[in-house]
Structure formats: structure tokens, C-alpha cells
Amino acid sequence: MKETILKLLFRHAGSYLSGQEISDELGVSRTAVWKHIKALQAAGYQIETGHRKGYRLLPQEESLLPGEIKSVLKTRWLAHQLVHLESVDSTNIWAKKHHHELQHGALVLAEEQTGGRGRLGRSWESSKGEGIWMTLVLEPGLPMHDAGKMTQLAAAAMHQAIVGVTGLPVKIKWPNDLLVGDHKICGILTEASGELTRIERLLVGIGVNVNQQAFSGEIAAVATSLRIMMEQPVSRVALLMLFLEIFEKCYDDYVLHQSYGAVLRVVREHSMLLNQPIDVIRGDQRVAARAVSIHEDGRLEVVYEDGQSELLAGGEVSV
Ligand code: BTN
């Protein structure tokens, strides 16, 4: 309930919401609302209480320090080992180098990356304190060909978390991008080690553009941030908490209970590619096709103009 009130306040950040409005919206008493607000204030959220006006969330000076995160973390196992780095080349690289110190479920977070990496050898701009730059360390014990399903799972969880906190119309561009309009807001870089029959370790690297106020040069044409889209700052902590809870639930459903249907529903329903004409990019070549389905195993089925179809496991497509 505390988190639901927080989400509501974030959606109305800067303006007052009365205790009555919150209690009507959530179906709890005003006294319960007041108690939850007190608990949020104790957890460090700056919530102003105005006489007869209600509650207003003030812009947050947030850090992703473990103490702060752990006081609001509600997961059963995910991110219980938490590494916070002020500055690092890349959280994925750091997680590889510190392999032996990290257990299943560990979360490596950085305020800044100086050599953030994207897919296909690209770089990923990761400015200080303005985004969520993180790597999840997982040991799902799945065969290697299921690694792509974990990228889809992360995309579905982040989609739900961003929509939950901001209400923005986010789309998923298979296999690993989240966009608002045609501007990228989140990218996922999944790296697996192990053998064909069994993934030993999976590093799910995720970058979310949260509070950048502008982008420079070529990036401005393709990227945006939640803050730019919302025209107000967005809480990295609230977004991260919601993401971790959703990710943990999806992961347990899939790995422990072989239930992947909810992830598939999200990536299919919010796909920006399905039933669209697309280009499949192979080096310098672009081949016109139509995206027809995202399969259970996370692969994208495309049909070319000559009627041939192909299942793509990765690579690049454009709309
Ligand atoms: C892409 O869109 O190509 C993937 C971008 C992935 C960026 C994240 S930020 C945290 C983690 N560390 C990295 O160096 N990359 C990923």
C-alpha cells in the first residue's frame, strides 16, 4: 500500500493530493493513508503536508545507496546482495571481473558509467546520477538457447515498472529496447556464460534514461528520458523498486513454475514491431519484411516479401 501511495504521489508530483482523494482512489481510510505517508517520510521521501491541501511529493535528491534501497526493498531474494558504485566503466564488465564475489540475485548499480556498453558493440551514455545503470546476476540453470527469453522477461518487467510509475505509453522494440514514441528510454544487454546445455551465469545489464534534461548530438535524435517526457523529475528509487518486484515475480514464475505466459502477453501486446512492415538489418543490407509473431522461445518471426519466413534470435530490425 505504501508503494501504491508513493506511485500516486509521483504521478502528481509537484501538486497536492488530498487525503480523501488518495483514500477514495485506493479504498483505504484517511487514517491509513496518513500512517503510510508517515512511513514514507521516515524512509526519506520528502512529502509536504499542507493544511487542508493534502500531500505533495517534493523533488527528490536521491541516491541509490544500499541503505536507502534496502529500507524500501520488498523482494524475497533479488538484489539482497547489492553493490553500489559511484563510477565504473560498465556494470556488466564489473560483474564479470568480480564473478566470485557475486551470488545469484546480486544487483550491481552505478551512479555513472564511463564506458557503458550497448548491443552490437555500441556504447551507452550513462551520465552521473541521471539514470539507472545496473546489472542483475542470475543463475537460472537454463539451456543457453533460453537466454533470449530472459531479455524478453526483463523488457516486460521494465515496461510494467515504467508504466506503473509514469503512466507513459511505452512500447517494446524487440529484442531489447523500450521506447516512448520513436525515442529510446531503456536498453538491455544480456550476456551469458556457460555451456550450450546450461547457462552458468547470466548478466542482465539494463540502462534506463530517467532524469536527463537533454541529450546532445546524434543521441538527441534517438533517445529521450522519463523526465523529458513527464516534464518533471522521476524517482529512480521508486522505479527500481517496482522493477525488481515485478522482475522477481516473472523470474520465479518462469524458472520455478515454467510459466512464461504473462511475459509473452506483455511483449506481444506492447510490441512496436508486430504486424508492422520492418527492415531486417544485416550489415549494410536492409531486407524488407513483416514482423508476424513473437514465439514462446522469445524469437521474432518475420516474413519476407518473397513469402519466406525466418525466426530471428537477435540482431537488429528497424521500423
Ligand atoms: C542497448 O540498447 O544496446 C543495450 C544497452 C545496455 C546498457 C546497460 S547500462 C548497464 C549495463 N552496463 C553496460 O555497460 N551496459 C548495460
Short mmCIF file of C-alpha atoms and ligand atoms in Angstrom, two decimals:
data_model
loop_
_atom_site.label_atom_id
_atom_site.label_comp_id
_atom_site.label_asym_id
_atom_site.label_seq_id
_atom_site.Cartn_x
_atom_site.Cartn_y
_atom_site.Cartn_z
CA MET A 1 0.00 0.00 0.00
CA LYS A 2 2.89 2.32 0.88
CA GLU A 3 4.30 1.82 -2.64
CA THR A 4 0.89 2.39 -4.23
CA ILE A 5 0.53 5.71 -2.40
CA LEU A 6 4.06 6.62 -3.46
CA LYS A 7 3.25 5.87 -7.10
CA LEU A 8 0.16 8.05 -6.88
CA LEU A 9 2.18 10.91 -5.39
CA PHE A 10 4.82 10.52 -8.10
CA ARG A 11 2.16 10.77 -10.78
CA HIS A 12 1.01 14.03 -9.22
CA ALA A 13 4.47 15.17 -8.14
CA GLY A 14 4.57 18.91 -7.51
CA SER A 15 0.82 19.22 -6.86
CA TYR A 16 -1.25 18.40 -3.79
CA LEU A 17 -3.42 15.32 -3.46
CA SER A 18 -5.89 15.37 -0.59
CA GLY A 19 -6.07 12.52 1.92
CA GLN A 20 -9.65 11.99 0.74
CA GLU A 21 -8.59 11.66 -2.92
CA ILE A 22 -5.94 9.10 -2.01
CA SER A 23 -8.28 7.16 0.25
CA ASP A 24 -11.04 7.13 -2.43
CA GLU A 25 -8.62 6.02 -5.13
CA LEU A 26 -7.13 3.21 -3.05
CA GLY A 27 -10.12 2.22 -0.93
CA VAL A 28 -8.41 2.72 2.43
CA SER A 29 -9.21 5.03 5.33
CA ARG A 30 -7.68 8.50 5.62
CA THR A 31 -6.00 7.41 8.84
CA ALA A 32 -4.34 4.54 6.98
CA VAL A 33 -3.20 6.99 4.28
CA TRP A 34 -1.73 9.25 6.96
CA LYS A 35 0.15 6.33 8.55
CA HIS A 36 1.62 5.28 5.21
CA ILE A 37 2.65 8.86 4.46
CA LYS A 38 4.45 8.98 7.85
CA ALA A 39 6.25 5.73 6.98
CA LEU A 40 7.28 7.14 3.58
CA GLN A 41 8.57 10.31 5.23
CA ALA A 42 10.52 8.16 7.70
CA ALA A 43 12.02 6.29 4.72
CA GLY A 44 13.35 9.63 3.43
CA TYR A 45 10.70 10.71 0.93
CA GLN A 46 10.11 14.43 1.13
CA ILE A 47 6.34 14.69 1.33
CA GLU A 48 4.93 18.04 2.30
CA THR A 49 1.68 18.01 4.26
CA GLY A 50 -0.31 21.18 3.64
CA HIS A 51 -3.14 22.19 5.95
CA ARG A 52 -6.41 21.29 4.16
CA LYS A 53 -4.50 20.73 0.95
CA GLY A 54 -3.26 17.20 1.48
CA TYR A 55 0.08 15.75 0.46
CA ARG A 56 2.64 16.79 -2.07
CA LEU A 57 5.81 15.00 -3.09
CA LEU A 58 8.76 17.37 -3.31
CA PRO A 59 11.52 16.91 -5.89
CA GLN A 60 13.83 14.22 -4.57
CA GLU A 61 17.57 14.41 -4.11
CA GLU A 62 18.00 10.71 -4.45
CA SER A 63 20.89 8.36 -4.31
CA LEU A 64 20.82 4.66 -4.99
CA LEU A 65 22.85 3.90 -1.87
CA PRO A 66 22.28 0.40 -0.48
CA GLY A 67 20.90 1.74 2.84
CA GLU A 68 18.24 3.72 1.02
CA ILE A 69 17.38 0.91 -1.36
CA LYS A 70 17.28 -1.77 1.32
CA SER A 71 14.90 0.25 3.50
CA VAL A 72 12.26 0.07 0.77
CA LEU A 73 13.18 -3.19 -0.96
CA LYS A 74 10.40 -5.77 -0.90
CA THR A 75 11.84 -8.65 -2.89
CA ARG A 76 12.30 -12.13 -1.44
CA TRP A 77 15.75 -12.81 -2.92
CA LEU A 78 16.53 -10.39 -5.76
CA ALA A 79 19.04 -7.60 -5.00
CA HIS A 80 19.64 -8.74 -1.43
CA GLN A 81 23.30 -8.58 -2.39
CA LEU A 82 23.67 -5.02 -3.57
CA VAL A 83 26.80 -3.36 -4.90
CA HIS A 84 26.70 0.40 -5.36
CA LEU A 85 29.48 2.05 -7.36
CA GLU A 86 29.94 5.80 -7.69
CA SER A 87 31.70 5.43 -11.03
CA VAL A 88 32.64 2.40 -13.11
CA ASP A 89 33.45 1.65 -16.74
CA SER A 90 30.47 -0.70 -17.11
CA THR A 91 28.40 -2.60 -14.54
CA ASN A 92 28.42 -5.66 -16.83
CA ILE A 93 32.22 -5.59 -17.03
CA TRP A 94 32.47 -5.06 -13.26
CA ALA A 95 30.18 -8.05 -12.64
CA LYS A 96 32.36 -10.22 -14.88
CA LYS A 97 35.57 -9.15 -13.14
CA HIS A 98 34.07 -9.77 -9.68
CA HIS A 99 32.42 -13.05 -10.65
CA HIS A 100 33.50 -14.84 -7.47
CA GLU A 101 32.15 -12.17 -5.11
CA LEU A 102 28.67 -12.17 -6.59
CA GLN A 103 25.87 -14.59 -5.86
CA HIS A 104 22.72 -15.44 -7.75
CA GLY A 105 20.35 -12.46 -7.46
CA ALA A 106 23.07 -9.85 -6.90
CA LEU A 107 22.47 -6.34 -8.22
CA VAL A 108 25.34 -4.11 -9.34
CA LEU A 109 24.33 -0.45 -9.59
CA ALA A 110 26.38 2.54 -10.68
CA GLU A 111 25.73 6.27 -10.46
CA GLU A 112 27.85 6.74 -13.57
CA GLN A 113 29.42 4.54 -16.28
CA THR A 114 32.43 5.84 -18.16
CA GLY A 115 32.39 3.03 -20.75
CA GLY A 116 28.78 1.87 -20.79
CA ARG A 117 28.22 -0.80 -23.45
CA GLY A 118 25.28 -1.42 -25.71
CA ARG A 119 24.47 -4.30 -28.05
CA LEU A 120 26.34 -4.89 -31.27
CA GLY A 121 29.48 -3.19 -29.93
CA ARG A 122 27.81 0.17 -29.41
CA SER A 123 28.43 2.49 -26.48
CA TRP A 124 25.80 3.55 -23.95
CA GLU A 125 25.84 7.06 -22.49
CA SER A 126 25.39 6.83 -18.71
CA SER A 127 25.58 10.25 -17.09
CA LYS A 128 26.07 10.68 -13.34
CA GLY A 129 23.02 10.32 -11.11
CA GLU A 130 20.58 10.66 -14.00
CA GLY A 131 19.74 7.10 -14.89
CA ILE A 132 19.55 3.56 -13.66
CA TRP A 133 22.67 1.74 -14.82
CA MET A 134 22.59 -1.77 -13.44
CA THR A 135 23.43 -5.43 -13.91
CA LEU A 136 21.47 -8.34 -12.46
CA VAL A 137 23.47 -11.50 -11.79
CA LEU A 138 21.39 -14.64 -12.34
CA GLU A 139 21.96 -18.39 -12.36
CA PRO A 140 18.77 -19.76 -13.85
CA GLY A 141 20.24 -23.16 -14.81
CA LEU A 142 18.51 -22.97 -18.20
CA PRO A 143 19.88 -24.11 -21.56
CA MET A 144 21.78 -21.43 -23.47
CA HIS A 145 19.08 -21.08 -26.13
CA ASP A 146 16.73 -19.76 -23.43
CA ALA A 147 18.92 -16.71 -22.70
CA GLY A 148 16.82 -14.60 -25.09
CA LYS A 149 13.73 -15.33 -23.02
CA MET A 150 15.38 -13.61 -20.09
CA THR A 151 15.87 -10.43 -22.16
CA GLN A 152 12.17 -10.53 -23.01
CA LEU A 153 11.38 -11.07 -19.33
CA ALA A 154 13.48 -8.04 -18.35
CA ALA A 155 11.84 -5.93 -21.08
CA ALA A 156 8.35 -6.94 -19.93
CA ALA A 157 9.18 -6.20 -16.27
CA MET A 158 10.71 -2.81 -17.06
CA HIS A 159 7.78 -1.97 -19.32
CA GLN A 160 5.34 -2.60 -16.47
CA ALA A 161 7.50 -0.70 -13.99
CA ILE A 162 7.84 2.41 -16.18
CA VAL A 163 4.13 2.41 -16.98
CA GLY A 164 3.36 1.88 -13.28
CA VAL A 165 5.44 4.86 -12.15
CA THR A 166 4.90 7.28 -15.03
CA GLY A 167 1.83 6.15 -16.97
CA LEU A 168 3.75 6.84 -20.20
CA PRO A 169 2.78 4.93 -23.38
CA VAL A 170 5.91 2.76 -23.58
CA LYS A 171 6.48 0.36 -26.49
CA ILE A 172 8.83 -2.63 -26.66
CA LYS A 173 11.04 -2.87 -29.71
CA TRP A 174 12.13 -6.48 -29.91
CA PRO A 175 14.53 -7.72 -28.71
CA ASN A 176 15.77 -5.28 -26.11
CA ASP A 177 14.64 -1.68 -26.41
CA LEU A 178 11.90 0.30 -24.71
CA LEU A 179 10.74 3.44 -26.48
CA VAL A 180 8.36 6.31 -25.97
CA GLY A 181 7.27 7.48 -29.41
CA ASP A 182 10.34 6.78 -31.53
CA HIS A 183 12.86 7.69 -28.83
CA LYS A 184 14.68 5.13 -26.74
CA ILE A 185 14.23 5.16 -22.98
CA CYS A 186 15.78 1.82 -21.98
CA GLY A 187 18.17 -0.75 -23.42
CA ILE A 188 19.04 -4.26 -22.25
CA LEU A 189 22.30 -6.12 -22.79
CA THR A 190 22.14 -9.78 -21.74
CA GLU A 191 25.42 -11.68 -21.59
CA ALA A 192 25.60 -15.39 -20.83
CA SER A 193 28.45 -17.67 -19.86
CA GLY A 194 28.44 -21.44 -19.53
CA GLU A 195 27.78 -24.34 -21.84
CA LEU A 196 25.20 -24.98 -24.54
CA THR A 197 23.19 -27.21 -22.24
CA ARG A 198 23.37 -24.99 -19.19
CA ILE A 199 23.82 -21.28 -18.59
CA GLU A 200 26.26 -20.85 -15.74
CA ARG A 201 25.71 -17.12 -15.32
CA LEU A 202 23.52 -14.57 -16.92
CA LEU A 203 24.30 -10.89 -16.66
CA VAL A 204 21.27 -8.79 -17.48
CA GLY A 205 22.54 -5.24 -17.99
CA ILE A 206 19.85 -2.59 -18.08
CA GLY A 207 20.11 1.13 -18.73
CA VAL A 208 17.16 3.46 -18.16
CA ASN A 209 17.28 7.14 -19.06
CA VAL A 210 15.48 8.65 -16.09
CA ASN A 211 16.37 12.24 -15.27
CA GLN A 212 18.48 13.62 -18.10
CA GLN A 213 17.18 17.06 -19.09
CA ALA A 214 18.62 16.97 -22.59
CA PHE A 215 20.78 14.85 -24.89
CA SER A 216 23.49 16.13 -27.13
CA GLY A 217 24.45 15.48 -30.73
CA GLU A 218 23.28 12.38 -32.53
CA ILE A 219 21.85 10.82 -29.37
CA ALA A 220 19.21 13.56 -29.12
CA ALA A 221 17.63 12.23 -32.32
CA VAL A 222 17.17 8.71 -30.96
CA ALA A 223 16.98 8.92 -27.17
CA THR A 224 14.84 10.56 -24.54
CA SER A 225 14.41 10.37 -20.76
CA LEU A 226 11.43 9.85 -18.49
CA ARG A 227 11.97 13.34 -17.12
CA ILE A 228 11.83 14.92 -20.56
CA MET A 229 8.63 13.03 -21.36
CA MET A 230 6.99 13.74 -17.98
CA GLU A 231 8.27 17.33 -17.76
CA GLN A 232 9.22 16.61 -14.15
CA PRO A 233 11.83 14.55 -12.28
CA VAL A 234 11.09 10.87 -11.79
CA SER A 235 12.22 8.84 -8.78
CA ARG A 236 14.92 6.33 -9.68
CA VAL A 237 14.28 4.55 -6.37
CA ALA A 238 10.54 4.10 -6.96
CA LEU A 239 11.16 2.84 -10.49
CA LEU A 240 13.91 0.47 -9.43
CA MET A 241 11.85 -0.95 -6.56
CA LEU A 242 8.86 -1.63 -8.76
CA PHE A 243 11.02 -3.16 -11.46
CA LEU A 244 12.77 -5.51 -9.00
CA GLU A 245 9.48 -6.73 -7.56
CA ILE A 246 7.98 -7.39 -10.99
CA PHE A 247 11.17 -8.97 -12.33
CA GLU A 248 11.41 -11.32 -9.35
CA LYS A 249 7.79 -12.43 -9.80
CA CYS A 250 8.23 -13.05 -13.55
CA TYR A 251 11.53 -14.85 -12.96
CA ASP A 252 10.07 -17.16 -10.30
CA ASP A 253 7.02 -17.87 -12.47
CA TYR A 254 9.27 -18.81 -15.38
CA VAL A 255 12.21 -20.58 -13.76
CA LEU A 256 10.45 -22.25 -10.82
CA HIS A 257 6.96 -22.78 -12.26
CA GLN A 258 7.65 -22.91 -16.04
CA SER A 259 5.05 -20.18 -16.53
CA TYR A 260 6.10 -17.64 -19.16
CA GLY A 261 2.66 -16.62 -20.45
CA ALA A 262 2.45 -13.28 -18.64
CA VAL A 263 5.79 -12.14 -20.13
CA LEU A 264 4.68 -13.17 -23.61
CA ARG A 265 1.41 -11.29 -23.23
CA VAL A 266 3.24 -8.06 -22.29
CA VAL A 267 5.89 -8.24 -25.04
CA ARG A 268 3.27 -9.10 -27.66
CA GLU A 269 0.66 -6.57 -26.57
CA HIS A 270 3.12 -3.68 -26.36
CA SER A 271 5.35 -4.63 -29.27
CA MET A 272 6.09 -1.82 -31.70
CA LEU A 273 7.02 -4.33 -34.42
CA LEU A 274 4.22 -6.88 -34.59
CA ASN A 275 2.11 -6.67 -37.73
CA GLN A 276 4.27 -3.81 -38.99
CA PRO A 277 6.43 -3.58 -42.07
CA ILE A 278 10.05 -3.64 -40.86
CA ASP A 279 13.59 -3.87 -42.21
CA VAL A 280 15.84 -6.70 -41.07
CA ILE A 281 19.35 -5.24 -40.94
CA ARG A 282 22.26 -7.47 -41.98
CA GLY A 283 25.49 -5.49 -42.10
CA ASP A 284 24.96 -2.81 -44.74
CA GLN A 285 21.88 -4.51 -46.12
CA ARG A 286 18.25 -3.89 -45.23
CA VAL A 287 15.72 -6.53 -46.17
CA ALA A 288 12.04 -5.60 -46.17
CA ALA A 289 9.83 -7.91 -44.12
CA ARG A 290 6.80 -8.03 -41.87
CA ALA A 291 7.01 -8.97 -38.17
CA VAL A 292 4.30 -11.56 -37.60
CA SER A 293 4.86 -13.10 -34.18
CA ILE A 294 6.99 -13.33 -31.06
CA HIS A 295 7.39 -17.03 -30.36
CA GLU A 296 7.28 -18.76 -26.98
CA ASP A 297 11.08 -19.03 -27.06
CA GLY A 298 11.42 -15.25 -27.47
CA ARG A 299 12.34 -15.35 -31.19
CA LEU A 300 10.76 -12.94 -33.67
CA GLU A 301 9.10 -14.46 -36.73
CA VAL A 302 9.41 -12.33 -39.85
CA VAL A 303 8.02 -12.94 -43.35
CA TYR A 304 9.99 -11.52 -46.28
CA GLU A 305 8.42 -10.12 -49.45
CA ASP A 306 9.06 -13.41 -51.29
CA GLY A 307 6.91 -15.22 -48.70
CA GLN A 308 9.81 -16.93 -46.93
CA SER A 309 9.73 -16.73 -43.17
CA GLU A 310 12.54 -16.71 -40.64
CA LEU A 311 12.81 -16.87 -36.86
CA LEU A 312 15.25 -14.25 -35.59
CA ALA A 313 17.03 -14.90 -32.31
CA GLY A 314 18.72 -11.50 -32.13
CA GLY A 315 20.25 -8.89 -34.39
CA GLU A 316 18.68 -5.68 -35.49
CA VAL A 317 15.44 -4.63 -37.08
CA SER A 318 14.02 -1.19 -37.76
CA VAL A 319 10.54 0.16 -38.30
C1 BTN B 1 21.46 -1.49 -25.90
O1 BTN B 1 20.44 -0.83 -26.02
O2 BTN B 1 22.22 -1.69 -26.85
C2 BTN B 1 21.79 -2.08 -24.56
C3 BTN B 1 22.21 -1.02 -23.56
C4 BTN B 1 22.52 -1.60 -22.20
C5 BTN B 1 23.06 -0.57 -21.24
C6 BTN B 1 23.24 -1.11 -19.86
S1 BTN B 1 23.63 0.15 -18.69
C7 BTN B 1 24.05 -1.04 -17.50
C8 BTN B 1 24.76 -2.17 -18.21
N1 BTN B 1 26.17 -1.89 -18.30
C9 BTN B 1 26.57 -1.69 -19.55
O3 BTN B 1 27.73 -1.40 -19.90
N2 BTN B 1 25.55 -1.82 -20.39
C10 BTN B 1 24.33 -2.16 -19.69
#
